[in-house]
Amino acid sequence: MPFMASGGGAGAPAAAGPVTMQVEPGQILALKSRYEAVRDTVRDFLENQRENLRGRPVADDDVSRDAASTFADNAAMAIDVTAKFISQLNLSIDQLDQAAKTYNLVEDVNTVTMQQDRGI
């Protein structure tokens, strides 16, 4: 339970170790594109909604202030985890880009695009 009310529970879950993914060379660019789309969607949401996620007391009383404080703590943790997720996606995208270069897939895509543009 990563979002426990103050006074109870554990901290954030422990980070898992590295994971190896095997991707067929012909699927590298498609996977990279999916990762970029996910990253862009999550990043845009975070940038546009960061302040709204922080929460404010809905009334001027102790209960509302306490609830808003707990919500803000949980939101800060969620924002931090999401930022780390985006960083990991960026690392994976960079690795996929390097793999594509290794297999000369970027040149293959450029060649096909140019041929399609020329009607070949």
Coordinates of N, CA and C in Angstrom, one line a residue:
M1 N 0.8 -1.2 0.0 CA 0.0 0.0 0.0 C 0.9 1.2 0.0
P2 N 1.2 1.8 -1.1 CA 2.1 2.9 -1.1 C 1.5 4.2 -0.7
F3 N 0.2 4.3 -0.6 CA -0.4 5.6 -0.2 C -1.2 5.4 1.1
M4 N -0.4 5.2 2.1 CA -1.0 4.9 3.4 C -1.2 6.3 4.2
A5 N -2.2 6.4 4.9 CA -2.4 7.6 5.7 C -1.3 7.8 6.7
S6 N -0.9 9.0 7.1 CA 0.2 9.2 7.9 C 0.0 8.5 9.3
G7 N 1.1 8.0 9.8 CA 1.1 7.2 11.0 C 1.0 5.7 10.8
G8 N 0.9 5.2 9.6 CA 0.8 3.8 9.4 C 1.5 3.3 8.2
G9 N 1.8 2.1 8.1 CA 2.3 1.5 6.9 C 3.7 1.7 6.6
A10 N 4.1 1.1 5.5 CA 5.5 1.2 5.1 C 5.7 2.3 4.1
G11 N 7.0 2.4 3.7 CA 7.3 3.4 2.7 C 7.0 2.9 1.3
A12 N 7.7 3.5 0.3 CA 7.5 3.0 -1.1 C 8.1 1.6 -1.2
P13 N 7.5 0.9 -2.1 CA 8.0 -0.5 -2.4 C 9.5 -0.4 -2.9
A14 N 10.2 -1.5 -2.5 CA 11.6 -1.6 -3.0 C 11.7 -1.7 -4.5
A15 N 12.7 -1.0 -5.0 CA 12.9 -1.1 -6.5 C 13.3 -2.4 -6.9
A16 N 12.8 -2.9 -8.0 CA 13.2 -4.2 -8.6 C 14.5 -4.0 -9.3
G17 N 15.2 -5.1 -9.5 CA 16.5 -5.1 -10.2 C 16.3 -5.0 -11.7
P18 N 17.3 -4.9 -12.4 CA 17.2 -4.7 -13.9 C 16.5 -5.9 -14.5
V19 N 15.8 -5.6 -15.6 CA 15.0 -6.6 -16.3 C 15.5 -6.7 -17.7
T20 N 15.7 -7.9 -18.2 CA 16.2 -8.0 -19.6 C 15.0 -8.3 -20.5
M21 N 14.9 -7.6 -21.6 CA 13.8 -7.8 -22.5 C 14.4 -8.2 -23.9
Q22 N 13.8 -9.2 -24.5 CA 14.3 -9.6 -25.8 C 13.3 -9.2 -26.8
V23 N 13.7 -8.4 -27.8 CA 12.9 -7.8 -28.8 C 13.4 -8.2 -30.2
E24 N 12.6 -8.7 -31.0 CA 13.0 -9.1 -32.4 C 13.4 -7.8 -33.1
P25 N 14.5 -7.8 -33.8 CA 15.0 -6.6 -34.5 C 13.9 -5.8 -35.3
G26 N 13.0 -6.6 -35.9 CA 12.0 -5.9 -36.7 C 10.9 -5.2 -35.9
Q27 N 10.9 -5.4 -34.6 CA 9.9 -4.8 -33.7 C 10.5 -3.7 -32.8
I28 N 11.8 -3.4 -33.0 CA 12.5 -2.4 -32.1 C 11.8 -1.0 -32.3
L29 N 11.7 -0.6 -33.6 CA 11.1 0.7 -33.8 C 9.7 0.9 -33.4
A30 N 8.9 -0.2 -33.5 CA 7.5 -0.2 -33.1 C 7.4 0.0 -31.6
L31 N 8.3 -0.8 -30.9 CA 8.3 -0.7 -29.4 C 8.8 0.7 -28.9
K32 N 9.8 1.2 -29.6 CA 10.3 2.5 -29.3 C 9.2 3.6 -29.4
S33 N 8.5 3.4 -30.5 CA 7.4 4.4 -30.8 C 6.3 4.3 -29.7
R34 N 6.0 3.1 -29.2 CA 5.0 2.9 -28.2 C 5.5 3.5 -26.9
Y35 N 6.8 3.3 -26.6 CA 7.3 3.8 -25.3 C 7.3 5.4 -25.4
E36 N 7.6 5.9 -26.6 CA 7.6 7.4 -26.7 C 6.2 7.9 -26.5
A37 N 5.2 7.2 -27.0 CA 3.8 7.6 -26.9 C 3.4 7.6 -25.4
V38 N 3.7 6.5 -24.7 CA 3.4 6.4 -23.3 C 4.1 7.5 -22.5
R39 N 5.4 7.7 -22.8 CA 6.1 8.7 -22.1 C 5.5 10.1 -22.3
D40 N 5.2 10.4 -23.5 CA 4.6 11.7 -23.9 C 3.3 11.9 -23.2
T41 N 2.5 10.9 -23.1 CA 1.1 11.0 -22.5 C 1.3 11.2 -21.0
V42 N 2.1 10.4 -20.4 CA 2.3 10.5 -18.9 C 3.0 11.9 -18.6
R43 N 4.0 12.2 -19.3 CA 4.7 13.5 -19.1 C 3.8 14.7 -19.2
D44 N 3.0 14.7 -20.3 CA 2.1 15.8 -20.5 C 1.0 15.9 -19.4
F45 N 0.5 14.8 -19.0 CA -0.4 14.8 -17.8 C 0.2 15.3 -16.6
L46 N 1.4 14.9 -16.3 CA 2.1 15.3 -15.1 C 2.4 16.8 -15.2
E47 N 2.8 17.3 -16.3 CA 3.1 18.7 -16.5 C 1.8 19.6 -16.3
N48 N 0.7 19.1 -16.9 CA -0.5 19.9 -16.9 C -1.3 19.8 -15.6
Q49 N -1.1 18.7 -14.9 CA -1.9 18.5 -13.7 C -1.1 18.5 -12.4
R50 N 0.2 18.8 -12.4 CA 1.0 18.7 -11.2 C 0.4 19.5 -10.1
E51 N 0.0 20.7 -10.3 CA -0.5 21.5 -9.2 C -1.9 21.0 -8.7
N52 N -2.7 20.5 -9.6 CA -4.0 20.0 -9.2 C -3.9 18.7 -8.4
L53 N -2.8 18.0 -8.6 CA -2.6 16.7 -7.8 C -2.2 17.0 -6.4
R54 N -1.7 18.2 -6.1 CA -1.1 18.4 -4.8 C -2.2 18.6 -3.7
G55 N -3.4 19.0 -4.1 CA -4.5 19.1 -3.2 C -4.4 20.3 -2.2
R56 N -5.6 20.8 -1.9 CA -5.7 21.9 -0.9 C -6.9 21.6 0.0
P57 N -6.9 22.1 1.2 CA -8.0 21.9 2.1 C -9.3 22.4 1.4
V58 N -10.4 21.6 1.6 CA -11.7 22.0 1.0 C -12.4 23.0 2.0
A59 N -12.0 23.0 3.2 CA -12.6 23.9 4.2 C -11.5 24.4 5.2
D60 N -11.8 25.4 6.0 CA -10.9 25.9 6.9 C -11.1 25.3 8.3
D61 N -10.8 24.0 8.4 CA -10.9 23.3 9.7 C -9.8 22.3 9.8
D62 N -9.6 21.8 11.0 CA -8.5 20.9 11.2 C -8.5 19.6 10.4
V63 N -9.7 19.0 10.3 CA -9.9 17.8 9.5 C -9.5 18.0 8.1
S64 N -10.0 19.1 7.5 CA -9.7 19.4 6.1 C -8.2 19.6 5.8
R65 N -7.6 20.4 6.8 CA -6.2 20.7 6.6 C -5.4 19.4 6.8
D66 N -5.8 18.5 7.7 CA -5.0 17.3 7.9 C -5.2 16.4 6.7
A67 N -6.4 16.3 6.2 CA -6.7 15.4 5.0 C -5.9 16.0 3.8
A68 N -5.9 17.3 3.7 CA -5.1 17.9 2.5 C -3.6 17.6 2.7
S69 N -3.1 17.7 3.9 CA -1.7 17.4 4.1 C -1.4 16.0 3.8
T70 N -2.2 15.0 4.2 CA -2.0 13.6 3.8 C -2.1 13.4 2.3
F71 N -3.1 14.0 1.7 CA -3.2 13.9 0.3 C -2.0 14.5 -0.4
A72 N -1.5 15.6 0.0 CA -0.4 16.3 -0.6 C 0.9 15.4 -0.5
D73 N 1.0 14.7 0.7 CA 2.2 13.8 0.9 C 2.1 12.6 -0.1
N74 N 0.9 12.1 -0.2 CA 0.7 11.0 -1.2 C 0.9 11.4 -2.6
A75 N 0.4 12.6 -2.9 CA 0.5 13.1 -4.3 C 2.0 13.4 -4.6
A76 N 2.7 13.9 -3.6 CA 4.2 14.2 -3.9 C 4.9 12.8 -4.2
M77 N 4.5 11.8 -3.4 CA 5.2 10.5 -3.7 C 4.8 10.0 -5.1
A78 N 3.5 10.1 -5.4 CA 3.1 9.7 -6.8 C 3.8 10.5 -7.9
I79 N 3.9 11.8 -7.7 CA 4.6 12.6 -8.7 C 6.0 12.2 -8.8
D80 N 6.7 11.9 -7.7 CA 8.1 11.4 -7.7 C 8.2 10.1 -8.4
V81 N 7.4 9.2 -8.1 CA 7.4 7.8 -8.7 C 7.1 8.0 -10.2
T82 N 6.2 8.8 -10.6 CA 5.9 9.0 -12.0 C 7.1 9.7 -12.8
A83 N 7.7 10.6 -12.1 CA 8.9 11.2 -12.7 C 10.0 10.2 -12.9
K84 N 10.2 9.3 -12.0 CA 11.2 8.2 -12.1 C 10.8 7.2 -13.3
F85 N 9.5 7.0 -13.4 CA 9.0 6.1 -14.5 C 9.3 6.8 -15.8
I86 N 9.1 8.1 -15.9 CA 9.4 8.8 -17.2 C 10.9 8.7 -17.5
S87 N 11.8 8.8 -16.4 CA 13.2 8.7 -16.6 C 13.6 7.3 -17.1
Q88 N 12.9 6.3 -16.5 CA 13.2 4.9 -17.0 C 12.8 4.7 -18.4
L89 N 11.6 5.3 -18.8 CA 11.2 5.2 -20.1 C 12.2 5.8 -21.1
N90 N 12.7 7.0 -20.7 CA 13.7 7.7 -21.5 C 14.9 6.8 -21.7
L91 N 15.4 6.1 -20.6 CA 16.5 5.2 -20.7 C 16.2 4.1 -21.7
S92 N 15.0 3.5 -21.6 CA 14.6 2.4 -22.5 C 14.6 2.9 -23.9
I93 N 14.0 4.1 -24.1 CA 13.9 4.6 -25.5 C 15.3 4.8 -26.0
D94 N 16.2 5.3 -25.2 CA 17.6 5.5 -25.7 C 18.3 4.2 -26.1
Q95 N 18.0 3.2 -25.2 CA 18.6 1.8 -25.5 C 18.0 1.2 -26.8
L96 N 16.7 1.4 -27.0 CA 16.0 0.9 -28.2 C 16.6 1.7 -29.4
D97 N 16.8 3.0 -29.3 CA 17.4 3.8 -30.4 C 18.8 3.3 -30.7
Q98 N 19.6 2.9 -29.7 CA 20.9 2.4 -30.0 C 20.8 1.0 -30.6
A99 N 19.9 0.2 -30.2 CA 19.7 -1.1 -30.8 C 19.3 -0.9 -32.3
A100 N 18.4 0.0 -32.6 CA 18.0 0.3 -33.9 C 19.2 0.7 -34.8
K101 N 20.0 1.5 -34.2 CA 21.2 1.9 -35.0 C 22.1 0.7 -35.2
T102 N 22.2 -0.1 -34.2 CA 23.1 -1.3 -34.4 C 22.6 -2.2 -35.5
Y103 N 21.3 -2.3 -35.6 CA 20.7 -3.2 -36.7 C 20.5 -2.4 -38.0
N104 N 20.9 -1.1 -38.0 CA 20.7 -0.3 -39.2 C 19.2 -0.1 -39.5
L105 N 18.3 -0.2 -38.5 CA 16.9 -0.1 -38.8 C 16.5 1.3 -39.1
V106 N 17.2 2.3 -38.6 CA 16.9 3.7 -38.9 C 17.0 3.9 -40.4
E107 N 18.1 3.4 -40.9 CA 18.4 3.6 -42.4 C 17.3 2.9 -43.2
D108 N 16.9 1.7 -42.7 CA 15.9 0.9 -43.4 C 14.6 1.7 -43.5
V109 N 14.2 2.3 -42.4 CA 13.0 3.0 -42.3 C 13.1 4.3 -43.2
N110 N 14.2 5.0 -43.1 CA 14.4 6.1 -44.0 C 14.3 5.8 -45.5
T111 N 14.9 4.6 -45.8 CA 14.9 4.2 -47.2 C 13.5 3.9 -47.7
V112 N 12.7 3.2 -46.9 CA 11.3 2.8 -47.2 C 10.5 4.1 -47.3
T113 N 10.7 5.0 -46.4 CA 9.9 6.3 -46.4 C 10.2 7.0 -47.7
M114 N 11.5 7.1 -48.1 CA 11.9 7.8 -49.3 C 11.3 7.1 -50.5
Q115 N 11.3 5.8 -50.5 CA 10.7 5.1 -51.6 C 9.2 5.3 -51.7
Q116 N 8.6 5.3 -50.6 CA 7.1 5.5 -50.6 C 6.8 6.9 -51.1
D117 N 7.6 7.9 -50.7 CA 7.4 9.3 -51.1 C 7.6 9.4 -52.6
R118 N 8.4 8.7 -53.2 CA 8.7 8.7 -54.6 C 7.8 7.8 -55.4
G119 N 7.0 7.0 -54.7 CA 6.1 6.1 -55.4 C 6.7 4.9 -55.9
I120 N 7.9 4.5 -55.3 CA 8.6 3.3 -55.8 C 8.1 2.1 -55.1

